[in-house]
PDB file of C-alpha atoms in Angstrom:
ATOM      1  CA  MET A   1      96.191  76.713 132.722  1.00  0.00           C
ATOM      2  CA  LYS A   2      94.428  73.987 130.727  1.00  0.00           C
ATOM      3  CA  LYS A   3      91.759  76.450 129.569  1.00  0.00           C
ATOM      4  CA  SER A   4      94.446  78.887 128.456  1.00  0.00           C
ATOM      5  CA  MET A   5      96.272  76.182 126.518  1.00  0.00           C
ATOM      6  CA  ARG A   6      92.988  75.067 124.922  1.00  0.00           C
ATOM      7  CA  SER A   7      92.346  78.631 123.818  1.00  0.00           C
ATOM      8  CA  LYS A   8      95.835  78.894 122.283  1.00  0.00           C
ATOM      9  CA  LEU A   9      95.383  75.610 120.472  1.00  0.00           C
ATOM     10  CA  SER A  10      92.010  76.741 119.132  1.00  0.00           C
ATOM     11  CA  LEU A  11      93.553  79.905 117.766  1.00  0.00           C
ATOM     12  CA  MET A  12      96.485  77.930 116.363  1.00  0.00           C
ATOM     13  CA  THR A  13      94.072  75.955 114.168  1.00  0.00           C
ATOM     14  CA  LEU A  14      93.005  79.114 112.439  1.00  0.00           C
ATOM     15  CA  ALA A  15      94.321  79.475 108.917  1.00  0.00           C
ATOM     16  CA  GLY A  16      92.096  82.250 107.779  1.00  0.00           C
ATOM     17  CA  SER A  17      92.288  83.885 104.681  1.00  0.00           C
ATOM     18  CA  ILE A  18      91.936  86.740 105.285  1.00  0.00           C
ATOM     19  CA  LEU A  19      91.768  89.282 104.756  1.00  0.00           C
ATOM     20  CA  MET A  20      91.329  92.325 108.048  1.00  0.00           C
ATOM     21  CA  ALA A  21      91.088  95.864 109.413  1.00  0.00           C
ATOM     22  CA  SER A  22      91.894  96.841 112.978  1.00  0.00           C
ATOM     23  CA  CYS A  23      92.307 100.630 112.564  1.00  0.00           C
ATOM     24  CA  THR A  24      96.014 100.189 113.265  1.00  0.00           C
ATOM     25  CA  THR A  25      98.638  99.125 110.770  1.00  0.00           C
ATOM     26  CA  TYR A  26     100.847  96.087 111.084  1.00  0.00           C
ATOM     27  CA  MET A  27     102.337  96.238 107.563  1.00  0.00           C
ATOM     28  CA  GLU A  28     105.949  95.121 107.734  1.00  0.00           C
ATOM     29  CA  GLU A  29     106.830  95.799 104.121  1.00  0.00           C
ATOM     30  CA  PRO A  30     105.328  97.777 101.228  1.00  0.00           C
ATOM     31  CA  VAL A  31     102.689  96.033  99.165  1.00  0.00           C
ATOM     32  CA  GLN A  32     104.078  94.664  95.923  1.00  0.00           C
ATOM     33  CA  LEU A  33     101.382  94.674  93.260  1.00  0.00           C
ATOM     34  CA  GLN A  34     101.774  92.255  90.375  1.00  0.00           C
ATOM     35  CA  GLU A  35     101.399  93.710  86.911  1.00  0.00           C
ATOM     36  CA  ILE A  36      99.025  92.130  84.434  1.00  0.00           C
ATOM     37  CA  ASN A  37     100.991  90.233  81.815  1.00  0.00           C
ATOM     38  CA  ASP A  38     100.410  91.149  78.171  1.00  0.00           C
ATOM     39  CA  SER A  39     100.144  87.462  77.381  1.00  0.00           C
ATOM     40  CA  GLU A  40      96.970  87.009  79.446  1.00  0.00           C
ATOM     41  CA  LEU A  41      94.891  84.268  77.915  1.00  0.00           C
ATOM     42  CA  LEU A  42      91.481  84.957  76.445  1.00  0.00           C
ATOM     43  CA  VAL A  43      89.496  82.040  77.810  1.00  0.00           C
ATOM     44  CA  LYS A  44      85.890  82.643  76.810  1.00  0.00           C
ATOM     45  CA  PRO A  45      83.846  85.263  74.970  1.00  0.00           C
ATOM     46  CA  THR A  46      80.554  86.586  76.252  1.00  0.00           C
ATOM     47  CA  THR A  47      77.373  85.420  74.580  1.00  0.00           C
ATOM     48  CA  SER A  48      76.422  88.951  73.591  1.00  0.00           C
ATOM     49  CA  THR A  49      75.979  89.697  69.892  1.00  0.00           C
ATOM     50  CA  ASP A  50      77.474  93.132  70.448  1.00  0.00           C
ATOM     51  CA  PRO A  51      80.901  93.082  68.698  1.00  0.00           C
ATOM     52  CA  ASN A  52      82.151  95.595  71.285  1.00  0.00           C
ATOM     53  CA  ALA A  53      80.999  93.526  74.268  1.00  0.00           C
ATOM     54  CA  LYS A  54      83.565  92.750  76.940  1.00  0.00           C
ATOM     55  CA  LYS A  55      85.218  89.327  76.732  1.00  0.00           C
ATOM     56  CA  ALA A  56      86.152  87.327  79.831  1.00  0.00           C
ATOM     57  CA  VAL A  57      89.912  87.051  80.257  1.00  0.00           C
ATOM     58  CA  GLU A  58      92.113  85.054  82.647  1.00  0.00           C
ATOM     59  CA  ARG A  59      94.377  87.381  84.600  1.00  0.00           C
ATOM     60  CA  SER A  60      96.859  87.135  87.446  1.00  0.00           C
ATOM     61  CA  TYR A  61      95.360  87.987  90.830  1.00  0.00           C
ATOM     62  CA  PHE A  62      97.249  89.293  93.861  1.00  0.00           C
ATOM     63  CA  GLU A  63      96.299  90.753  97.253  1.00  0.00           C
ATOM     64  CA  LYS A  64      98.184  91.691 100.394  1.00  0.00           C
ATOM     65  CA  PHE A  65      96.488  92.585 103.677  1.00  0.00           C
ATOM     66  CA  THR A  66      97.153  93.478 107.289  1.00  0.00           C
ATOM     67  CA  ASN A  67      94.706  91.450 109.361  1.00  0.00           C
ATOM     68  CA  GLN A  68      92.870  91.460 112.655  1.00  0.00           C
ATOM     69  CA  LEU A  69      91.076  88.290 113.730  1.00  0.00           C
ATOM     70  CA  THR A  70      88.845  87.695 116.721  1.00  0.00           C
ATOM     71  CA  GLN A  71      87.416  84.622 118.466  1.00  0.00           C
ATOM     72  CA  LEU A  72      83.713  84.124 119.170  1.00  0.00           C
ATOM     73  CA  ASP A  73      81.487  81.490 120.730  1.00  0.00           C
ATOM     74  CA  GLU A  74      78.380  79.970 119.148  1.00  0.00           C
ATOM     75  CA  ASN A  75      76.383  83.060 120.197  1.00  0.00           C
ATOM     76  CA  GLY A  76      78.783  85.495 118.549  1.00  0.00           C
ATOM     77  CA  GLN A  77      80.235  86.665 121.864  1.00  0.00           C
ATOM     78  CA  TRP A  78      83.979  87.128 122.370  1.00  0.00           C
ATOM     79  CA  THR A  79      85.582  84.266 124.266  1.00  0.00           C
ATOM     80  CA  ALA A  80      89.076  83.224 125.320  1.00  0.00           C
ATOM     81  CA  ILE A  81      88.020  79.614 125.896  1.00  0.00           C
ATOM     82  CA  ASN A  82      87.233  77.156 123.100  1.00  0.00           C
ATOM     83  CA  PRO A  83      86.151  79.677 120.440  1.00  0.00           C
ATOM     84  CA  ILE A  84      83.964  78.372 117.606  1.00  0.00           C
ATOM     85  CA  TYR A  85      84.241  81.185 115.045  1.00  0.00           C
ATOM     86  CA  PHE A  86      87.178  83.257 113.832  1.00  0.00           C
ATOM     87  CA  PRO A  87      85.878  86.259 111.865  1.00  0.00           C
ATOM     88  CA  GLY A  88      88.286  88.933 110.707  1.00  0.00           C
ATOM     89  CA  GLN A  89      88.776  92.134 108.735  1.00  0.00           C
ATOM     90  CA  GLY A  90      91.706  93.640 106.925  1.00  0.00           C
ATOM     91  CA  VAL A  91      93.094  96.555 104.935  1.00  0.00           C
ATOM     92  CA  GLY A  92      95.546  96.319 102.072  1.00  0.00           C
ATOM     93  CA  ASN A  93      95.804  96.277  98.300  1.00  0.00           C
ATOM     94  CA  SER A  94      94.632  94.243  95.319  1.00  0.00           C
ATOM     95  CA  ASN A  95      96.262  94.434  91.901  1.00  0.00           C
ATOM     96  CA  HIS A  96      92.803  94.809  90.316  1.00  0.00           C
ATOM     97  CA  MET A  97      91.313  97.276  92.802  1.00  0.00           C
ATOM     98  CA  GLY A  98      94.112  99.240  94.439  1.00  0.00           C
ATOM     99  CA  LYS A  99      93.406  99.997  98.095  1.00  0.00           C
ATOM    100  CA  ALA A 100      90.912  97.455  99.383  1.00  0.00           C
ATOM    101  CA  LEU A 101      89.146  95.995 102.398  1.00  0.00           C
ATOM    102  CA  THR A 102      88.552  92.353 103.239  1.00  0.00           C
ATOM    103  CA  PHE A 103      86.042  90.509 105.412  1.00  0.00           C
ATOM    104  CA  LEU A 104      86.188  86.813 106.321  1.00  0.00           C
ATOM    105  CA  ASN A 105      84.785  84.156 108.581  1.00  0.00           C
ATOM    106  CA  GLN A 106      85.915  80.672 109.657  1.00  0.00           C
ATOM    107  CA  ARG A 107      84.760  78.077 112.172  1.00  0.00           C
ATOM    108  CA  THR A 108      86.356  75.114 113.901  1.00  0.00           C
ATOM    109  CA  ASP A 109      85.449  71.651 112.634  1.00  0.00           C
ATOM    110  CA  GLY A 110      87.198  69.505 115.253  1.00  0.00           C
ATOM    111  CA  PHE A 111      90.381  69.182 113.190  1.00  0.00           C
ATOM    112  CA  GLY A 112      91.178  72.727 112.136  1.00  0.00           C
ATOM    113  CA  THR A 113      89.102  75.484 110.562  1.00  0.00           C
ATOM    114  CA  VAL A 114      86.861  75.672 107.519  1.00  0.00           C
ATOM    115  CA  GLY A 115      85.153  78.533 105.757  1.00  0.00           C
ATOM    116  CA  ALA A 116      81.923  79.870 107.247  1.00  0.00           C
ATOM    117  CA  PRO A 117      79.451  82.371 105.717  1.00  0.00           C
ATOM    118  CA  VAL A 118      81.021  85.826 105.723  1.00  0.00           C
ATOM    119  CA  THR A 119      77.530  87.305 106.128  1.00  0.00           C
ATOM    120  CA  GLN A 120      77.179  85.671 109.547  1.00  0.00           C
ATOM    121  CA  PHE A 121      79.017  88.604 111.122  1.00  0.00           C
ATOM    122  CA  TYR A 122      79.582  91.110 108.309  1.00  0.00           C
ATOM    123  CA  ALA A 123      76.309  91.323 106.358  1.00  0.00           C
ATOM    124  CA  LYS A 124      75.585  94.884 107.523  1.00  0.00           C
ATOM    125  CA  GLN A 125      79.081  96.142 106.773  1.00  0.00           C
ATOM    126  CA  LEU A 126      79.022  94.626 103.297  1.00  0.00           C
ATOM    127  CA  GLU A 127      75.530  95.898 102.531  1.00  0.00           C
ATOM    128  CA  ALA A 128      76.606  99.384 103.626  1.00  0.00           C
ATOM    129  CA  LEU A 129      79.199  99.125 100.841  1.00  0.00           C
ATOM    130  CA  GLY A 130      76.548  98.025  98.339  1.00  0.00           C
ATOM    131  CA  ILE A 131      77.526  94.333  98.425  1.00  0.00           C
ATOM    132  CA  PHE A 132      74.753  91.780  98.953  1.00  0.00           C
ATOM    133  CA  VAL A 133      76.196  88.273  99.249  1.00  0.00           C
ATOM    134  CA  ASP A 134      73.517  85.661  98.524  1.00  0.00           C
ATOM    135  CA  ASN A 135      75.753  82.567  98.507  1.00  0.00           C
ATOM    136  CA  PRO A 136      76.451  80.878 101.897  1.00  0.00           C
ATOM    137  CA  GLU A 137      79.627  79.298 100.463  1.00  0.00           C
ATOM    138  CA  VAL A 138      81.273  82.733 100.321  1.00  0.00           C
ATOM    139  CA  SER A 139      83.611  82.833 103.326  1.00  0.00           C
ATOM    140  CA  SER A 140      85.563  85.979 102.427  1.00  0.00           C
ATOM    141  CA  VAL A 141      85.064  89.110 100.362  1.00  0.00           C
ATOM    142  CA  THR A 142      87.583  91.639  99.067  1.00  0.00           C
ATOM    143  CA  THR A 143      86.201  95.014  97.973  1.00  0.00           C
ATOM    144  CA  ASP A 144      87.358  98.467  96.958  1.00  0.00           C
ATOM    145  CA  GLY A 145      84.308  99.999  98.641  1.00  0.00           C
ATOM    146  CA  LYS A 146      83.141 101.355  95.269  1.00  0.00           C
ATOM    147  CA  GLY A 147      80.852  98.520  94.218  1.00  0.00           C
ATOM    148  CA  ASN A 148      83.558  96.104  93.040  1.00  0.00           C
ATOM    149  CA  SER A 149      84.194  92.924  95.020  1.00  0.00           C
ATOM    150  CA  VAL A 150      85.627  89.415  94.645  1.00  0.00           C
ATOM    151  CA  TRP A 151      84.048  86.502  96.523  1.00  0.00           C
ATOM    152  CA  PHE A 152      86.089  83.546  97.827  1.00  0.00           C
ATOM    153  CA  LYS A 153      85.176  80.036  98.942  1.00  0.00           C
ATOM    154  CA  ASN A 154      87.629  78.419 101.343  1.00  0.00           C
ATOM    155  CA  ILE A 155      88.673  74.910 100.317  1.00  0.00           C
ATOM    156  CA  GLN A 156      91.431  73.823 102.713  1.00  0.00           C
ATOM    157  CA  ASN A 157      93.508  75.293 105.553  1.00  0.00           C
ATOM    158  CA  ILE A 158      96.873  74.165 106.905  1.00  0.00           C
ATOM    159  CA  ALA A 159      98.399  75.892 109.950  1.00  0.00           C
ATOM    160  CA  THR A 160     101.947  75.405 111.237  1.00  0.00           C
ATOM    161  CA  PRO A 161     103.113  76.831 114.595  1.00  0.00           C
ATOM    162  CA  ALA A 162     106.414  78.675 114.203  1.00  0.00           C
ATOM    163  CA  SER A 163     106.563  80.065 117.750  1.00  0.00           C
ATOM    164  CA  GLU A 164     104.245  81.010 120.612  1.00  0.00           C
ATOM    165  CA  GLU A 165     103.537  84.310 118.856  1.00  0.00           C
ATOM    166  CA  ARG A 166     103.469  83.205 115.227  1.00  0.00           C
ATOM    167  CA  ILE A 167     101.319  80.684 113.388  1.00  0.00           C
ATOM    168  CA  GLU A 168     101.986  80.351 109.656  1.00  0.00           C
ATOM    169  CA  PHE A 169      99.179  79.218 107.399  1.00  0.00           C
ATOM    170  CA  LYS A 170      98.362  78.231 103.851  1.00  0.00           C
ATOM    171  CA  ALA A 171      94.900  77.905 102.345  1.00  0.00           C
ATOM    172  CA  GLU A 172      93.386  76.995  99.005  1.00  0.00           C
ATOM    173  CA  VAL A 173      90.465  79.136  97.834  1.00  0.00           C
ATOM    174  CA  GLU A 174      88.147  79.392  94.847  1.00  0.00           C
ATOM    175  CA  ILE A 175      86.750  82.584  93.360  1.00  0.00           C
ATOM    176  CA  ILE A 176      83.003  82.028  93.019  1.00  0.00           C
ATOM    177  CA  GLY A 177      81.591  85.415  92.080  1.00  0.00           C
ATOM    178  CA  GLY A 178      81.713  89.096  92.758  1.00  0.00           C
ATOM    179  CA  THR A 179      80.098  92.439  92.052  1.00  0.00           C
ATOM    180  CA  GLY A 180      80.734  95.343  89.720  1.00  0.00           C
ATOM    181  CA  LYS A 181      83.371  94.481  87.139  1.00  0.00           C
ATOM    182  CA  PHE A 182      83.891  91.114  88.885  1.00  0.00           C
ATOM    183  CA  GLU A 183      80.298  89.909  88.564  1.00  0.00           C
ATOM    184  CA  GLY A 184      80.368  86.215  87.636  1.00  0.00           C
ATOM    185  CA  ALA A 185      84.125  85.972  88.257  1.00  0.00           C
ATOM    186  CA  THR A 186      85.761  82.550  88.653  1.00  0.00           C
ATOM    187  CA  GLY A 187      89.260  81.368  89.505  1.00  0.00           C
ATOM    188  CA  SER A 188      91.488  79.812  92.139  1.00  0.00           C
ATOM    189  CA  ALA A 189      94.260  81.014  94.411  1.00  0.00           C
ATOM    190  CA  THR A 190      96.545  80.208  97.333  1.00  0.00           C
ATOM    191  CA  VAL A 191      96.550  82.162 100.591  1.00  0.00           C
ATOM    192  CA  ASP A 192      99.801  82.455 102.561  1.00  0.00           C
ATOM    193  CA  GLY A 193     100.326  84.319 105.779  1.00  0.00           C
ATOM    194  CA  TYR A 194     100.731  84.322 109.527  1.00  0.00           C
ATOM    195  CA  PHE A 195      99.006  85.564 112.660  1.00  0.00           C
ATOM    196  CA  ASN A 196      99.753  86.013 116.332  1.00  0.00           C
ATOM    197  CA  PRO A 197      97.570  83.595 118.347  1.00  0.00           C
ATOM    198  CA  LEU A 198      97.822  85.893 121.372  1.00  0.00           C
ATOM    199  CA  ASN A 199      96.205  88.952 119.767  1.00  0.00           C
ATOM    200  CA  GLY A 200      94.908  87.889 116.327  1.00  0.00           C
ATOM    201  CA  GLN A 201      97.132  90.299 114.401  1.00  0.00           C
ATOM    202  CA  GLY A 202      98.793  89.165 111.189  1.00  0.00           C
ATOM    203  CA  MET A 203      99.267  89.473 107.446  1.00  0.00           C
ATOM    204  CA  SER A 204      98.224  87.481 104.379  1.00  0.00           C
ATOM    205  CA  THR A 205      98.671  87.358 100.620  1.00  0.00           C
ATOM    206  CA  ILE A 206      96.540  85.768  97.927  1.00  0.00           C
ATOM    207  CA  LYS A 207      98.086  84.713  94.607  1.00  0.00           C
ATOM    208  CA  GLY A 208      96.267  83.026  91.763  1.00  0.00           C
ATOM    209  CA  LYS A 209      94.197  83.513  88.620  1.00  0.00           C
ATOM    210  CA  ILE A 210      90.866  85.232  88.062  1.00  0.00           C
ATOM    211  CA  VAL A 211      88.550  85.145  85.043  1.00  0.00           C
ATOM    212  CA  TYR A 212      86.155  88.073  84.527  1.00  0.00           C
TER     213      TYR A 212
END
């Protein structure tokens, strides 16, 4: 009984971002994509002398995903007792990519969860999509599977139990890079969502600003 409760409490600390595919859909409502506002602010030009070169612009950023999380021990093996890592995958949409996939990883820190390198468990999957993450601070990646991706660094997680089958969470993240059209991207965003601590299923949204 105590082991079971410890496992539930461990899962209840998880406030993952992310992002996460389980080959089944848990979408409860259609994805609402935010339109880019015409008043988007031009924040910095590129250093290129080409007058036609692309200029970096601050834009609204929005994602919505159906998620599947799992719980692993320090050896990467599934466990129901005192898990250390909470990797996950998801499927959904991004207002800059359309249909997208997400990969994430978190670990316990004694108080809750913090971001862990997404490549710890998903390096092969990302590389198969042409994405080579060389920054250990990247804890989640959203990609369209066509060479474009946005990289996130987890800053802070807050989880609030709503019931035995629902944990609501909020997280602050930074955008610290990407690939394709998002190479060198920066920005910040807030993650909101929930998950079921009994099976790891849930949903999440990310809202913020991106510069690329």
